PDB file of C-alpha atoms and ligand atoms in Angstrom:
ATOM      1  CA  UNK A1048       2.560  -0.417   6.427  1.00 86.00           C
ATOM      2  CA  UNK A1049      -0.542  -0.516   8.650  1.00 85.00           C
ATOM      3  CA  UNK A1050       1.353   0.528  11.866  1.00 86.00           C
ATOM      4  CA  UNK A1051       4.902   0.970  13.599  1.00 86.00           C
ATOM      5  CA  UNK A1052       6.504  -1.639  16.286  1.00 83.00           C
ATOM      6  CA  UNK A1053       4.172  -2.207  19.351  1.00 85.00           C
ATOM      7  CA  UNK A1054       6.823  -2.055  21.681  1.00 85.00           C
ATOM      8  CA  UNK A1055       6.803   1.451  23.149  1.00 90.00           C
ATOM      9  CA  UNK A1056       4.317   3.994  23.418  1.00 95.00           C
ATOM     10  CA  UNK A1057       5.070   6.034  19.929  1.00 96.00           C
ATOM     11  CA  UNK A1058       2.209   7.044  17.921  1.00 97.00           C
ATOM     12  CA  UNK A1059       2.814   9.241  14.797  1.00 98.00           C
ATOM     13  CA  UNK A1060       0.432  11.900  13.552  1.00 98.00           C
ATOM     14  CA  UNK A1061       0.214  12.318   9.631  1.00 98.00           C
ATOM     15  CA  UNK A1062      -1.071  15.016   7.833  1.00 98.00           C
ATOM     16  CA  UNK A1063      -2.601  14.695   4.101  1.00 98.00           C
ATOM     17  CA  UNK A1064      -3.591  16.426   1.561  1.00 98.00           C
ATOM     18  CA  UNK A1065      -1.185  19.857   1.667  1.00 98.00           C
ATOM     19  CA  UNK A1066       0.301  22.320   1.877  1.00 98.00           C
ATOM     20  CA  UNK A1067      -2.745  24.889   2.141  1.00 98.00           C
ATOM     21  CA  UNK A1068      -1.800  28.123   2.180  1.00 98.00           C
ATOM     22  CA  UNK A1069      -4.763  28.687   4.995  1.00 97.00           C
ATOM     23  CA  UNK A1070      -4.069  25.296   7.298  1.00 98.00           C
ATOM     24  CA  UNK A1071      -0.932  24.209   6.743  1.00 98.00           C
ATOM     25  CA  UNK A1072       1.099  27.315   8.419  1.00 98.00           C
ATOM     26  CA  UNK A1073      -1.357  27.185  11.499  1.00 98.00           C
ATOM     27  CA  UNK A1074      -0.955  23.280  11.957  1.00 98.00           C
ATOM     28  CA  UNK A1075       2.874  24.115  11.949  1.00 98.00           C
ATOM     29  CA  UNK A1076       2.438  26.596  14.542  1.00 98.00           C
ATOM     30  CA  UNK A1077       0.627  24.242  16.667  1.00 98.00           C
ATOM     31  CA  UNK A1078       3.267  21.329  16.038  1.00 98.00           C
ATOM     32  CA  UNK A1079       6.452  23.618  17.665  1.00 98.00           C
ATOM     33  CA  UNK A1080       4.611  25.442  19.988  1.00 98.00           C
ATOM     34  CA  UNK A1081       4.079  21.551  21.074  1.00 98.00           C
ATOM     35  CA  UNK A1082       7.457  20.278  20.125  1.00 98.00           C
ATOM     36  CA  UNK A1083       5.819  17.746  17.756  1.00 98.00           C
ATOM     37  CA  UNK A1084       7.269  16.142  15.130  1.00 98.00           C
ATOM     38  CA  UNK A1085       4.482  15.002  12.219  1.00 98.00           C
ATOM     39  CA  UNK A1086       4.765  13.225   9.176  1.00 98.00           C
ATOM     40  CA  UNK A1087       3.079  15.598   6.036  1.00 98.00           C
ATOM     41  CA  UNK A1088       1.983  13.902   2.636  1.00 98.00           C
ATOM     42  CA  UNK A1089       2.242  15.945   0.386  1.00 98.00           C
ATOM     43  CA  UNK A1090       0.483  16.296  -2.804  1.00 98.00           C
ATOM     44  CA  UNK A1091       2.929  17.565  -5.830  1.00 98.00           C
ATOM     45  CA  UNK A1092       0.673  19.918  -7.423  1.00 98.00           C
ATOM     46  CA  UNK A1093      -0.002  22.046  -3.877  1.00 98.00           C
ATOM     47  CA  UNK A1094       3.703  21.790  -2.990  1.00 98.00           C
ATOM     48  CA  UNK A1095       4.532  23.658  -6.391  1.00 98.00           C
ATOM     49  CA  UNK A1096       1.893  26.189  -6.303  1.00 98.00           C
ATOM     50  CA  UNK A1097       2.916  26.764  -2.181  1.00 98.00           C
ATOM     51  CA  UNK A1098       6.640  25.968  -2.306  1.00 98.00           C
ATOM     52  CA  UNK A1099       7.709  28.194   0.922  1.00 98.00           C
ATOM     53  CA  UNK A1100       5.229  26.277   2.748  1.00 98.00           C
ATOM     54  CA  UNK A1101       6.518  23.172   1.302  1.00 98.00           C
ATOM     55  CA  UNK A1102       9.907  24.550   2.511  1.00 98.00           C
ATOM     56  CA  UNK A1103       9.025  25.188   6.100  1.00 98.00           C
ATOM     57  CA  UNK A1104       7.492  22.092   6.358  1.00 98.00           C
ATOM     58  CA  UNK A1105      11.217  20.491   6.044  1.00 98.00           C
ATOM     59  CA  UNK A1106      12.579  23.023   7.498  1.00 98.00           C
ATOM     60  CA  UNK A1107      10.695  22.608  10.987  1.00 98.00           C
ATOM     61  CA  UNK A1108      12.147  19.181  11.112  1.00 98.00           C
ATOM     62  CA  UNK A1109       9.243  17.007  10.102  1.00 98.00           C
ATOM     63  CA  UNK A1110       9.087  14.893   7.692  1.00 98.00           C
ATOM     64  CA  UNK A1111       7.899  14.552   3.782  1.00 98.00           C
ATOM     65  CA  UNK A1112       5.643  11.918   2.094  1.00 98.00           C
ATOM     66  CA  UNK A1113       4.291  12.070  -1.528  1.00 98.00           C
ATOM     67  CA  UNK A1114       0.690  11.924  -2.282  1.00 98.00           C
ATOM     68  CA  UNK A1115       0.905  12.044  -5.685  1.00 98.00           C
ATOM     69  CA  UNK A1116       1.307  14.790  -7.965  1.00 98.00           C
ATOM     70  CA  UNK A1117      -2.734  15.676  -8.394  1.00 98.00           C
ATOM     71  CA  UNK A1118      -4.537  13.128  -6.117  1.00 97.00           C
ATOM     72  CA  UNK A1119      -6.470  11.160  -8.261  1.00 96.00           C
ATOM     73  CA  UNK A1120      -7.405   7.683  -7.782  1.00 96.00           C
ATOM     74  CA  UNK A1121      -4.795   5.359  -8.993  1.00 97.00           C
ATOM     75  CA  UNK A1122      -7.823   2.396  -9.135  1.00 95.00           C
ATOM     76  CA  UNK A1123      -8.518   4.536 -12.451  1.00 95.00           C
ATOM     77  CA  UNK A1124      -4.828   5.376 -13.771  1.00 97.00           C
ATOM     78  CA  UNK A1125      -3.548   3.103 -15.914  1.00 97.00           C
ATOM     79  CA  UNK A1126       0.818   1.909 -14.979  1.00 97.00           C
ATOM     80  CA  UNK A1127       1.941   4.504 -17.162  1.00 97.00           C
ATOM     81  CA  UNK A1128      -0.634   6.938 -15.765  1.00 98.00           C
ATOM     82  CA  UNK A1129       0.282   5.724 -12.034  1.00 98.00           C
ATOM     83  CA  UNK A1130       3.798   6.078 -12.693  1.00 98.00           C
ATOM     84  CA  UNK A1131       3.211   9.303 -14.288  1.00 98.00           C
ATOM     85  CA  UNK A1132       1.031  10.380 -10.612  1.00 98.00           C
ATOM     86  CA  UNK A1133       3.609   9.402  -8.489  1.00 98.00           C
ATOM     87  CA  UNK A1134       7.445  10.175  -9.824  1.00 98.00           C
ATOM     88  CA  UNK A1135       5.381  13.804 -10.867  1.00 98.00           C
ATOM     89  CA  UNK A1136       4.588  14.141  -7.349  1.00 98.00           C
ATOM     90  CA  UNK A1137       7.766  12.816  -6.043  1.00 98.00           C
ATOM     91  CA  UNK A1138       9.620  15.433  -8.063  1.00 98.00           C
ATOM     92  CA  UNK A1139       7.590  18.405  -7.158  1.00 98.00           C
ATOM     93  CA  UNK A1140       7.919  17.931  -3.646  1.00 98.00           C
ATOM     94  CA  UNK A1141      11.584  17.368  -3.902  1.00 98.00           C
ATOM     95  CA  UNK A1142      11.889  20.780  -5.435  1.00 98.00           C
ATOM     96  CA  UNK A1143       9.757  22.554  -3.607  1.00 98.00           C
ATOM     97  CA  UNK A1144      10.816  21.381  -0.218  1.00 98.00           C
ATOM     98  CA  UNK A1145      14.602  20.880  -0.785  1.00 98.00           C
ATOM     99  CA  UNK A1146      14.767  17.399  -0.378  1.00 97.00           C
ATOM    100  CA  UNK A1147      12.663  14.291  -1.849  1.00 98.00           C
ATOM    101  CA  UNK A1148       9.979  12.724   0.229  1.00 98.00           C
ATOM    102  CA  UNK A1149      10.564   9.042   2.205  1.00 98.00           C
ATOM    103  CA  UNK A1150       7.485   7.941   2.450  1.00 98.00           C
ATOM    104  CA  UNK A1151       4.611   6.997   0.270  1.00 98.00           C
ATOM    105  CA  UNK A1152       0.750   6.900   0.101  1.00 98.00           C
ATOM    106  CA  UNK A1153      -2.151   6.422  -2.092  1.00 98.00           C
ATOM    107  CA  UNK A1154      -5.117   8.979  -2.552  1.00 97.00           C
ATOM    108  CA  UNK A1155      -7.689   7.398   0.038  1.00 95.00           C
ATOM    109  CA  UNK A1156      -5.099   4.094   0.588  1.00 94.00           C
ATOM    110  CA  UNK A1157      -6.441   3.197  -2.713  1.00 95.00           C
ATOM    111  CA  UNK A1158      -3.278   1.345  -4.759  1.00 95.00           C
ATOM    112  CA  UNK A1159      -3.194  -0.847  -7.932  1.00 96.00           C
ATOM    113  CA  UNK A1160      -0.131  -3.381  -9.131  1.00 96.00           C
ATOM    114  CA  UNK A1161       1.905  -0.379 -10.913  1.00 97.00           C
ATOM    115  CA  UNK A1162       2.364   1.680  -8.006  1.00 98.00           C
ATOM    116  CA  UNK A1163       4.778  -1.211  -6.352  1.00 97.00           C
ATOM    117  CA  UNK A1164       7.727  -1.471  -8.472  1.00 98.00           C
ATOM    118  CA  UNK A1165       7.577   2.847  -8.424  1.00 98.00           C
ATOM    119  CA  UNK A1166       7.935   3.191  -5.528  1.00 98.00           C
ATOM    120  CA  UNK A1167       9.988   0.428  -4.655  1.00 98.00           C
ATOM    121  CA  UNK A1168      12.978   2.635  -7.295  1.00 98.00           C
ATOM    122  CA  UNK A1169      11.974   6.164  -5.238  1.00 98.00           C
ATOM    123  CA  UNK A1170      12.826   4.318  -2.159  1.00 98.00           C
ATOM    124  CA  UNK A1171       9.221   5.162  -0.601  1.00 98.00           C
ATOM    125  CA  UNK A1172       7.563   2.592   1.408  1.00 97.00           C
ATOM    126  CA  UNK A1173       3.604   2.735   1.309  1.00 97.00           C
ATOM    127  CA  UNK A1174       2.365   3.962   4.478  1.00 97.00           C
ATOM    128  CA  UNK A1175      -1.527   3.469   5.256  1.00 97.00           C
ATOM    129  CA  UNK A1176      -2.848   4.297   8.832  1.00 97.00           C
ATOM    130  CA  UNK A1177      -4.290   2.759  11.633  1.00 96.00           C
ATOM    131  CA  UNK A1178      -6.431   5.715  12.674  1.00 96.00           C
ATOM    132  CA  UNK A1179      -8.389   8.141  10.628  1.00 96.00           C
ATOM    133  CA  UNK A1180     -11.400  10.392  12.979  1.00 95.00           C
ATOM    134  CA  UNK A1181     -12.380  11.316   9.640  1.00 93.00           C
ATOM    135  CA  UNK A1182     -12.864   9.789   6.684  1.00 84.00           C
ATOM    136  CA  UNK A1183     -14.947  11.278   3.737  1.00 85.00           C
ATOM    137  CA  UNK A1184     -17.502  12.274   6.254  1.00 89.00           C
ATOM    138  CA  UNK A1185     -16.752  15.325   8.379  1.00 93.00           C
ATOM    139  CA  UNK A1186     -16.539  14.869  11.340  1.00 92.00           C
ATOM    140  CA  UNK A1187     -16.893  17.139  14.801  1.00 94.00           C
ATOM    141  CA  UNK A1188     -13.248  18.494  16.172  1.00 94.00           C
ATOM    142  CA  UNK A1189     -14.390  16.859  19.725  1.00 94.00           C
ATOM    143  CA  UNK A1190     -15.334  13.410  17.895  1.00 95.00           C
ATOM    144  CA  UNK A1191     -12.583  13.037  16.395  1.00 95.00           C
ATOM    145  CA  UNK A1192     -10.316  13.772  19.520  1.00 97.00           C
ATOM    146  CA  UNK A1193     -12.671  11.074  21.354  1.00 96.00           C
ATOM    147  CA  UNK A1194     -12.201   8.840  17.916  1.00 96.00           C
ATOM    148  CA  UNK A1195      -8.362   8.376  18.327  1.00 97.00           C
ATOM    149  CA  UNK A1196      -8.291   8.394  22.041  1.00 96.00           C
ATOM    150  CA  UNK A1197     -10.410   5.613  22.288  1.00 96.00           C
ATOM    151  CA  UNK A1198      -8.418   3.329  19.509  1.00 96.00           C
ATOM    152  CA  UNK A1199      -5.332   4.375  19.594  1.00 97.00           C
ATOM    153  CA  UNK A1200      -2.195   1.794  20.473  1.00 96.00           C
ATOM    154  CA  UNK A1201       1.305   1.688  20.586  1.00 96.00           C
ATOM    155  CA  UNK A1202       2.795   1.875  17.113  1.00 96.00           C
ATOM    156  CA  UNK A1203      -0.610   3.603  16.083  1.00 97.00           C
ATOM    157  CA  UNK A1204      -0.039   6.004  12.562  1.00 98.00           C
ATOM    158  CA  UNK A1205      -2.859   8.868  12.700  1.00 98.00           C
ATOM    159  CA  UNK A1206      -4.169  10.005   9.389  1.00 97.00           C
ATOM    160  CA  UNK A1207      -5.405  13.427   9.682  1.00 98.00           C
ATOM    161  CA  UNK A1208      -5.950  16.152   6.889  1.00 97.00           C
ATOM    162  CA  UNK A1209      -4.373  19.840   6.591  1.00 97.00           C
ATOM    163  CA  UNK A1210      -6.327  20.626   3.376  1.00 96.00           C
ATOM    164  CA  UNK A1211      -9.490  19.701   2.391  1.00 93.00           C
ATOM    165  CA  UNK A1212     -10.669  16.741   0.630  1.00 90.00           C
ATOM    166  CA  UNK A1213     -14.347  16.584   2.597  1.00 92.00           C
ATOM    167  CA  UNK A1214     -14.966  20.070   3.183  1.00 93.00           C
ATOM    168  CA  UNK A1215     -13.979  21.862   5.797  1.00 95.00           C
ATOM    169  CA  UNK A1216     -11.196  19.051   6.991  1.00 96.00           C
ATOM    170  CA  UNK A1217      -8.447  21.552   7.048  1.00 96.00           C
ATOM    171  CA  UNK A1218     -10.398  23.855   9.859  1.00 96.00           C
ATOM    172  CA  UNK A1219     -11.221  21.581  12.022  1.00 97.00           C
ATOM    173  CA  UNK A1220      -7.536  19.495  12.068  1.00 97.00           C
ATOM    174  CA  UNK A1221      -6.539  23.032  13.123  1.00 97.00           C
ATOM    175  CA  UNK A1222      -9.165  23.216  16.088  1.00 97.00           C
ATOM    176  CA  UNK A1223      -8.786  19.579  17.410  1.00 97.00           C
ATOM    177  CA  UNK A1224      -4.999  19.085  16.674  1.00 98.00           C
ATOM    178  CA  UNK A1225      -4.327  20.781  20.688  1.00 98.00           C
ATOM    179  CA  UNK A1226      -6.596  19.092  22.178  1.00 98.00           C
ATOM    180  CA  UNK A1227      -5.721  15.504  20.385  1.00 98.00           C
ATOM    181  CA  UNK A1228      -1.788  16.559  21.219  1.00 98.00           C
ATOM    182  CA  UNK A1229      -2.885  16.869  24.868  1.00 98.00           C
ATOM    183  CA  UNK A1230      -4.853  13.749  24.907  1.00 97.00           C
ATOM    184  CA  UNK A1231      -2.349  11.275  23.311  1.00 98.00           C
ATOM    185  CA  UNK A1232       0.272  12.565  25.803  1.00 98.00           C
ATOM    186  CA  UNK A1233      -1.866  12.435  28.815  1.00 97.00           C
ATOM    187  CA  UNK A1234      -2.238   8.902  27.905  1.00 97.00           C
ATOM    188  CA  UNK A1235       1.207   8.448  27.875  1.00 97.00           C
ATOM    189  CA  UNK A1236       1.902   8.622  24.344  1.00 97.00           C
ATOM    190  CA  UNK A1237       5.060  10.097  22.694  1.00 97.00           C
ATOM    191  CA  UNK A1238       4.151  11.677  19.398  1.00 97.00           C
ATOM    192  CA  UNK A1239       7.001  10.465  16.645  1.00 96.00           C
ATOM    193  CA  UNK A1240       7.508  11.383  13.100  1.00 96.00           C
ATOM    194  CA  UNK A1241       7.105   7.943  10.973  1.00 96.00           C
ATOM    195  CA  UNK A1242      10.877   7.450  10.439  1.00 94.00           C
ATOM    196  CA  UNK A1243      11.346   6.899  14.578  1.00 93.00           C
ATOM    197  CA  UNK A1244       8.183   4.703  14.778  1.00 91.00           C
ATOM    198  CA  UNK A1245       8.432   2.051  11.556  1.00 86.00           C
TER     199      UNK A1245
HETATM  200 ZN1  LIG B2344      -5.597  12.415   0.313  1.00 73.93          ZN
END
């Protein structure tokens, strides 16, 4: 899935990469001072090694996706290896945030044949995005803000980063995430978690 229904004004923010034991607590802070509800991707590896982050991530109502266990790029994993990545992951984040994740996605969208019938048994759709302000090239907090103002659309799935992949990413998703909140919802948007927008 690319994007949710285009019939109302939803638009989900979703968080990669976590839980960082720097980002991750400020991002949540951010999220109910705003009364936002975000989708995080986890990946299995961080969500073991920062469980009670993990935890308050459920706890604060939003909701989990798996990343796979260490983020590598299925393109290179063989099916047993890609099976391996993502039931590993699946299970970590289970136990480390008290209840299993619903959604799927690949390191950097990148999927091969295997992953399919996985997650298909987990019961975890594949989620891509329709936005991403930054890529593996960092990227300004005020560009990015200006980047998903200016293509965002009903139905549209933000993919934003609470740890850092590209260096840095974590930071600056903490610094732009108030002003991007304020921006959406100027423009009318209501910010969903994925479950209320697919
Ligand atoms: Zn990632």
């Amino acid at each position: 899935m690319w994007r949710g229904r285009r019939s109302e004004r939803l638009a989900a923010l979703t968080f990669d990469d976590g839980p960082d034991p720097r980002h991750t607590p400020r991002v949540l802070d951010v999220l109910a001072r705003e009364g936002v509800k975000a989708t995080f991707f986890l990946i299995g590896r961080r969500a073991a090694e920062a469980a009670e982050i993990a935890r308050r991530i459920a706890e604060d109502g939003h909701e989990l996706g798996n990343h796979t266990w260490s983020h590598r790029s299925l393109w290179l994993c063989s099916p047993r290896q890609t099976e391996r990545e993502i039931v590993e992951g699946h299970d970590a984040i289970a136990r480390s945030a008290g209840r299993p994740p619903r959604f799927f996605r690949a390191p950097w969208g990148m999927t091969n044949l295997a992953v399919f019938p996985v997650i298909r048994r987990l019961a975890t759709p594949c989620v891509f995005w329709s936005v991403q302000p930054e890529g593996q090239r960092a990227a300004d907090p005020e560009r990015q803000v200006r980047h998903v103002t200016a293509r965002v659309a009903p139905g549209a799935i933000v993919d934003l980063h609470d740890a850092d992949g590209v260096p840095g990413a974590g930071a600056r998703t903490v610094l732009m995430l108030p002003a991007l909140i304020s921006s959406l919802r100027r423009d009318g948007y209501t910010l969903a978690a994925l479950g209320d927008l697919l």
